[in-house]
């Protein structure tokens, strides 16, 4: 993934921001390209959320922004185009062509853009995010898809949890 991001940064910083957005948000390509400035809300506690209304499942959802996503939002302010309210005011063909070029430069011709979404989920599960929370963040209508692809990772996380509990209790008994 680092090779891909390095090639993207070298190619165009705005494209690196888009790829990092995918990694941090877990959004589908069409969801990320459809985010409008009016979809971005700052809550009283300082959290920033993105309200997605047009999703694959047809259900709206909110994605809480990571610190990195907030930084991207700030950088994208200078990319605003008159008459285009999108966070990433890019044509899909522009993204597709840039993606092709960056994959080739990184020597990763088999990587697909959806792999960034999968990487998001993988890191979330290994970091201990529970499947129900991840389901909501990624916009899945049920847990079946996540269980199918990430159950093994969740198993390793629960083993790690058991080890941490053992260590904690051993110190205190």
mmCIF file of N, CA and C in Angstrom, residues 86-154:
data_model
loop_
_atom_site.group_PDB
_atom_site.id
_atom_site.type_symbol
_atom_site.label_atom_id
_atom_site.label_comp_id
_atom_site.label_asym_id
_atom_site.label_seq_id
_atom_site.Cartn_x
_atom_site.Cartn_y
_atom_site.Cartn_z
ATOM 1 N N UNK A 86 -18.974 19.211 -4.695
ATOM 2 C CA UNK A 86 -18.376 17.954 -4.223
ATOM 3 C C UNK A 86 -17.018 18.182 -3.547
ATOM 4 N N UNK A 87 -16.764 17.372 -2.523
ATOM 5 C CA UNK A 87 -15.480 17.411 -1.826
ATOM 6 C C UNK A 87 -14.344 17.117 -2.798
ATOM 7 N N UNK A 88 -14.546 16.111 -3.646
ATOM 8 C CA UNK A 88 -13.567 15.757 -4.674
ATOM 9 C C UNK A 88 -14.205 16.042 -6.029
ATOM 10 N N UNK A 89 -14.015 17.255 -6.568
ATOM 11 C CA UNK A 89 -14.674 17.636 -7.829
ATOM 12 C C UNK A 89 -13.958 17.038 -9.044
ATOM 13 N N UNK A 90 -14.098 15.721 -9.175
ATOM 14 C CA UNK A 90 -13.365 14.991 -10.196
ATOM 15 C C UNK A 90 -14.324 14.179 -11.063
ATOM 16 N N UNK A 91 -13.994 14.080 -12.338
ATOM 17 C CA UNK A 91 -14.748 13.205 -13.226
ATOM 18 C C UNK A 91 -14.285 11.769 -12.977
ATOM 19 N N UNK A 92 -15.210 10.839 -13.066
ATOM 20 C CA UNK A 92 -14.862 9.435 -12.829
ATOM 21 C C UNK A 92 -13.780 8.956 -13.790
ATOM 22 N N UNK A 93 -13.807 9.413 -15.035
ATOM 23 C CA UNK A 93 -12.793 9.004 -16.014
ATOM 24 C C UNK A 93 -11.414 9.521 -15.612
ATOM 25 N N UNK A 94 -11.360 10.707 -15.021
ATOM 26 C CA UNK A 94 -10.084 11.257 -14.543
ATOM 27 C C UNK A 94 -9.513 10.369 -13.449
ATOM 28 N N UNK A 95 -10.369 9.953 -12.517
ATOM 29 C CA UNK A 95 -9.940 9.076 -11.424
ATOM 30 C C UNK A 95 -9.474 7.739 -11.986
ATOM 31 N N UNK A 96 -10.226 7.191 -12.919
ATOM 32 C CA UNK A 96 -9.886 5.882 -13.494
ATOM 33 C C UNK A 96 -8.528 5.930 -14.205
ATOM 34 N N UNK A 97 -8.315 6.968 -14.991
ATOM 35 C CA UNK A 97 -7.038 7.100 -15.727
ATOM 36 C C UNK A 97 -5.863 7.285 -14.770
ATOM 37 N N UNK A 98 -6.051 8.113 -13.754
ATOM 38 C CA UNK A 98 -4.984 8.356 -12.778
ATOM 39 C C UNK A 98 -4.682 7.070 -12.016
ATOM 40 N N UNK A 99 -5.734 6.332 -11.643
ATOM 41 C CA UNK A 99 -5.579 5.063 -10.931
ATOM 42 C C UNK A 99 -4.737 4.096 -11.757
ATOM 43 N N UNK A 100 -5.052 3.990 -13.039
ATOM 44 C CA UNK A 100 -4.307 3.094 -13.931
ATOM 45 C C UNK A 100 -2.831 3.476 -13.949
ATOM 46 N N UNK A 101 -2.539 4.743 -14.090
ATOM 47 C CA UNK A 101 -1.163 5.240 -14.153
ATOM 48 C C UNK A 101 -0.419 4.975 -12.840
ATOM 49 N N UNK A 102 -1.063 5.262 -11.721
ATOM 50 C CA UNK A 102 -0.420 5.102 -10.416
ATOM 51 C C UNK A 102 -0.152 3.630 -10.117
ATOM 52 N N UNK A 103 -1.093 2.760 -10.448
ATOM 53 C CA UNK A 103 -0.873 1.311 -10.226
ATOM 54 C C UNK A 103 0.329 0.826 -11.022
ATOM 55 N N UNK A 104 0.426 1.255 -12.256
ATOM 56 C CA UNK A 104 1.558 0.842 -13.099
ATOM 57 C C UNK A 104 2.872 1.356 -12.527
ATOM 58 N N UNK A 105 2.891 2.628 -12.118
ATOM 59 C CA UNK A 105 4.112 3.213 -11.561
ATOM 60 C C UNK A 105 4.524 2.524 -10.261
ATOM 61 N N UNK A 106 3.543 2.061 -9.504
ATOM 62 C CA UNK A 106 3.824 1.384 -8.235
ATOM 63 C C UNK A 106 4.153 -0.093 -8.439
ATOM 64 N N UNK A 107 3.979 -0.579 -9.668
ATOM 65 C CA UNK A 107 4.224 -2.001 -9.938
ATOM 66 C C UNK A 107 3.155 -2.897 -9.321
ATOM 67 N N UNK A 108 1.927 -2.388 -9.229
ATOM 68 C CA UNK A 108 0.822 -3.126 -8.616
ATOM 69 C C UNK A 108 -0.371 -3.199 -9.569
ATOM 70 N N UNK A 109 -0.190 -3.848 -10.720
ATOM 71 C CA UNK A 109 -1.263 -3.849 -11.722
ATOM 72 C C UNK A 109 -2.524 -4.608 -11.299
ATOM 73 N N UNK A 110 -2.414 -5.496 -10.335
ATOM 74 C CA UNK A 110 -3.567 -6.303 -9.931
ATOM 75 C C UNK A 110 -4.390 -5.679 -8.805
ATOM 76 N N UNK A 111 -3.926 -4.584 -8.242
ATOM 77 C CA UNK A 111 -4.657 -3.930 -7.158
ATOM 78 C C UNK A 111 -5.849 -3.187 -7.754
ATOM 79 N N UNK A 112 -7.003 -3.383 -7.147
ATOM 80 C CA UNK A 112 -8.205 -2.653 -7.577
ATOM 81 C C UNK A 112 -8.562 -1.638 -6.509
ATOM 82 N N UNK A 113 -9.300 -0.616 -6.896
ATOM 83 C CA UNK A 113 -9.628 0.451 -5.964
ATOM 84 C C UNK A 113 -10.407 -0.069 -4.750
ATOM 85 N N UNK A 114 -11.221 -1.087 -4.961
ATOM 86 C CA UNK A 114 -12.005 -1.650 -3.858
ATOM 87 C C UNK A 114 -11.092 -2.271 -2.783
ATOM 88 N N UNK A 115 -9.849 -2.578 -3.146
ATOM 89 C CA UNK A 115 -8.896 -3.106 -2.164
ATOM 90 C C UNK A 115 -8.626 -2.089 -1.051
ATOM 91 N N UNK A 116 -8.790 -0.811 -1.339
ATOM 92 C CA UNK A 116 -8.602 0.215 -0.308
ATOM 93 C C UNK A 116 -9.707 0.101 0.747
ATOM 94 N N UNK A 117 -10.912 -0.189 0.309
ATOM 95 C CA UNK A 117 -12.038 -0.411 1.223
ATOM 96 C C UNK A 117 -11.797 -1.673 2.053
ATOM 97 N N UNK A 118 -11.304 -2.713 1.407
ATOM 98 C CA UNK A 118 -10.989 -3.961 2.119
ATOM 99 C C UNK A 118 -9.879 -3.736 3.147
ATOM 100 N N UNK A 119 -8.900 -2.923 2.777
ATOM 101 C CA UNK A 119 -7.804 -2.613 3.698
ATOM 102 C C UNK A 119 -8.343 -1.864 4.910
ATOM 103 N N UNK A 120 -9.266 -0.951 4.684
ATOM 104 C CA UNK A 120 -9.910 -0.231 5.786
ATOM 105 C C UNK A 120 -10.541 -1.233 6.757
ATOM 106 N N UNK A 121 -11.322 -2.148 6.219
ATOM 107 C CA UNK A 121 -12.013 -3.136 7.062
ATOM 108 C C UNK A 121 -11.018 -4.029 7.791
ATOM 109 N N UNK A 122 -9.985 -4.457 7.106
ATOM 110 C CA UNK A 122 -8.977 -5.325 7.718
ATOM 111 C C UNK A 122 -8.317 -4.637 8.904
ATOM 112 N N UNK A 123 -7.923 -3.393 8.711
ATOM 113 C CA UNK A 123 -7.273 -2.657 9.806
ATOM 114 C C UNK A 123 -8.242 -2.400 10.958
ATOM 115 N N UNK A 124 -9.490 -2.127 10.625
ATOM 116 C CA UNK A 124 -10.486 -1.902 11.676
ATOM 117 C C UNK A 124 -10.665 -3.156 12.524
ATOM 118 N N UNK A 125 -10.801 -4.293 11.880
ATOM 119 C CA UNK A 125 -11.009 -5.551 12.611
ATOM 120 C C UNK A 125 -9.792 -5.896 13.454
ATOM 121 N N UNK A 126 -8.603 -5.778 12.872
ATOM 122 C CA UNK A 126 -7.403 -6.122 13.643
ATOM 123 C C UNK A 126 -7.146 -5.130 14.774
ATOM 124 N N UNK A 127 -7.697 -3.917 14.653
ATOM 125 C CA UNK A 127 -7.564 -2.932 15.734
ATOM 126 C C UNK A 127 -8.606 -3.152 16.827
ATOM 127 N N UNK A 128 -9.515 -4.092 16.596
ATOM 128 C CA UNK A 128 -10.489 -4.422 17.626
ATOM 129 C C UNK A 128 -11.859 -3.778 17.455
ATOM 130 N N UNK A 129 -12.100 -3.130 16.313
ATOM 131 C CA UNK A 129 -13.432 -2.567 16.070
ATOM 132 C C UNK A 129 -14.405 -3.731 15.929
ATOM 133 N N UNK A 130 -15.517 -3.669 16.671
ATOM 134 C CA UNK A 130 -16.462 -4.782 16.605
ATOM 135 C C UNK A 130 -17.196 -4.773 15.268
ATOM 136 N N UNK A 131 -17.653 -5.947 14.869
ATOM 137 C CA UNK A 131 -18.258 -6.132 13.553
ATOM 138 C C UNK A 131 -19.523 -5.289 13.360
ATOM 139 N N UNK A 132 -20.327 -5.109 14.389
ATOM 140 C CA UNK A 132 -21.550 -4.312 14.238
ATOM 141 C C UNK A 132 -21.216 -2.846 13.949
ATOM 142 N N UNK A 133 -20.231 -2.324 14.630
ATOM 143 C CA UNK A 133 -19.808 -0.946 14.397
ATOM 144 C C UNK A 133 -19.247 -0.811 12.986
ATOM 145 N N UNK A 134 -18.427 -1.761 12.581
ATOM 146 C CA UNK A 134 -17.823 -1.733 11.253
ATOM 147 C C UNK A 134 -18.898 -1.863 10.173
ATOM 148 N N UNK A 135 -19.889 -2.691 10.412
ATOM 149 C CA UNK A 135 -20.996 -2.859 9.470
ATOM 150 C C UNK A 135 -21.650 -1.511 9.203
ATOM 151 N N UNK A 136 -21.924 -0.775 10.259
ATOM 152 C CA UNK A 136 -22.544 0.533 10.109
ATOM 153 C C UNK A 136 -21.645 1.520 9.401
ATOM 154 N N UNK A 137 -20.364 1.519 9.754
ATOM 155 C CA UNK A 137 -19.416 2.460 9.148
ATOM 156 C C UNK A 137 -19.283 2.213 7.650
ATOM 157 N N UNK A 138 -19.273 0.950 7.256
ATOM 158 C CA UNK A 138 -19.050 0.613 5.855
ATOM 159 C C UNK A 138 -20.333 0.539 5.036
ATOM 160 N N UNK A 139 -21.474 0.552 5.714
ATOM 161 C CA UNK A 139 -22.733 0.572 4.990
ATOM 162 C C UNK A 139 -23.236 -0.782 4.541
ATOM 163 N N UNK A 140 -22.818 -1.832 5.214
ATOM 164 C CA UNK A 140 -23.353 -3.161 4.899
ATOM 165 C C UNK A 140 -24.712 -3.306 5.562
ATOM 166 N N UNK A 141 -25.627 -3.991 4.880
ATOM 167 C CA UNK A 141 -26.976 -4.136 5.428
ATOM 168 C C UNK A 141 -27.044 -5.230 6.490
ATOM 169 N N UNK A 142 -26.056 -6.141 6.484
ATOM 170 C CA UNK A 142 -26.017 -7.181 7.513
ATOM 171 C C UNK A 142 -24.564 -7.583 7.767
ATOM 172 N N UNK A 143 -24.375 -8.463 8.726
ATOM 173 C CA UNK A 143 -23.012 -8.867 9.117
ATOM 174 C C UNK A 143 -22.439 -9.978 8.241
ATOM 175 N N UNK A 144 -23.261 -10.551 7.377
ATOM 176 C CA UNK A 144 -22.838 -11.710 6.593
ATOM 177 C C UNK A 144 -21.558 -11.463 5.802
ATOM 178 N N UNK A 145 -21.507 -10.353 5.066
ATOM 179 C CA UNK A 145 -20.336 -10.048 4.235
ATOM 180 C C UNK A 145 -19.085 -9.885 5.094
ATOM 181 N N UNK A 146 -19.192 -9.166 6.185
ATOM 182 C CA UNK A 146 -18.039 -8.969 7.064
ATOM 183 C C UNK A 146 -17.593 -10.294 7.680
ATOM 184 N N UNK A 147 -18.544 -11.087 8.152
ATOM 185 C CA UNK A 147 -18.196 -12.391 8.727
ATOM 186 C C UNK A 147 -17.478 -13.261 7.712
ATOM 187 N N UNK A 148 -17.966 -13.238 6.489
ATOM 188 C CA UNK A 148 -17.383 -14.065 5.426
ATOM 189 C C UNK A 148 -15.916 -13.716 5.182
ATOM 190 N N UNK A 149 -15.631 -12.421 5.167
ATOM 191 C CA UNK A 149 -14.273 -11.985 4.794
ATOM 192 C C UNK A 149 -13.342 -11.712 5.971
ATOM 193 N N UNK A 150 -13.899 -11.409 7.147
ATOM 194 C CA UNK A 150 -13.044 -10.941 8.232
ATOM 195 C C UNK A 150 -13.147 -11.748 9.523
ATOM 196 N N UNK A 151 -13.896 -12.830 9.525
ATOM 197 C CA UNK A 151 -14.061 -13.622 10.748
ATOM 198 C C UNK A 151 -12.719 -14.135 11.259
ATOM 199 N N UNK A 152 -11.854 -14.563 10.350
ATOM 200 C CA UNK A 152 -10.545 -15.080 10.774
ATOM 201 C C UNK A 152 -9.732 -13.987 11.465
ATOM 202 N N UNK A 153 -9.809 -12.775 10.951
ATOM 203 C CA UNK A 153 -9.084 -11.671 11.584
ATOM 204 C C UNK A 153 -9.659 -11.356 12.944
ATOM 205 N N UNK A 154 -10.975 -11.402 13.052
ATOM 206 C CA UNK A 154 -11.617 -11.142 14.331
ATOM 207 C C UNK A 154 -11.203 -12.209 15.340
#
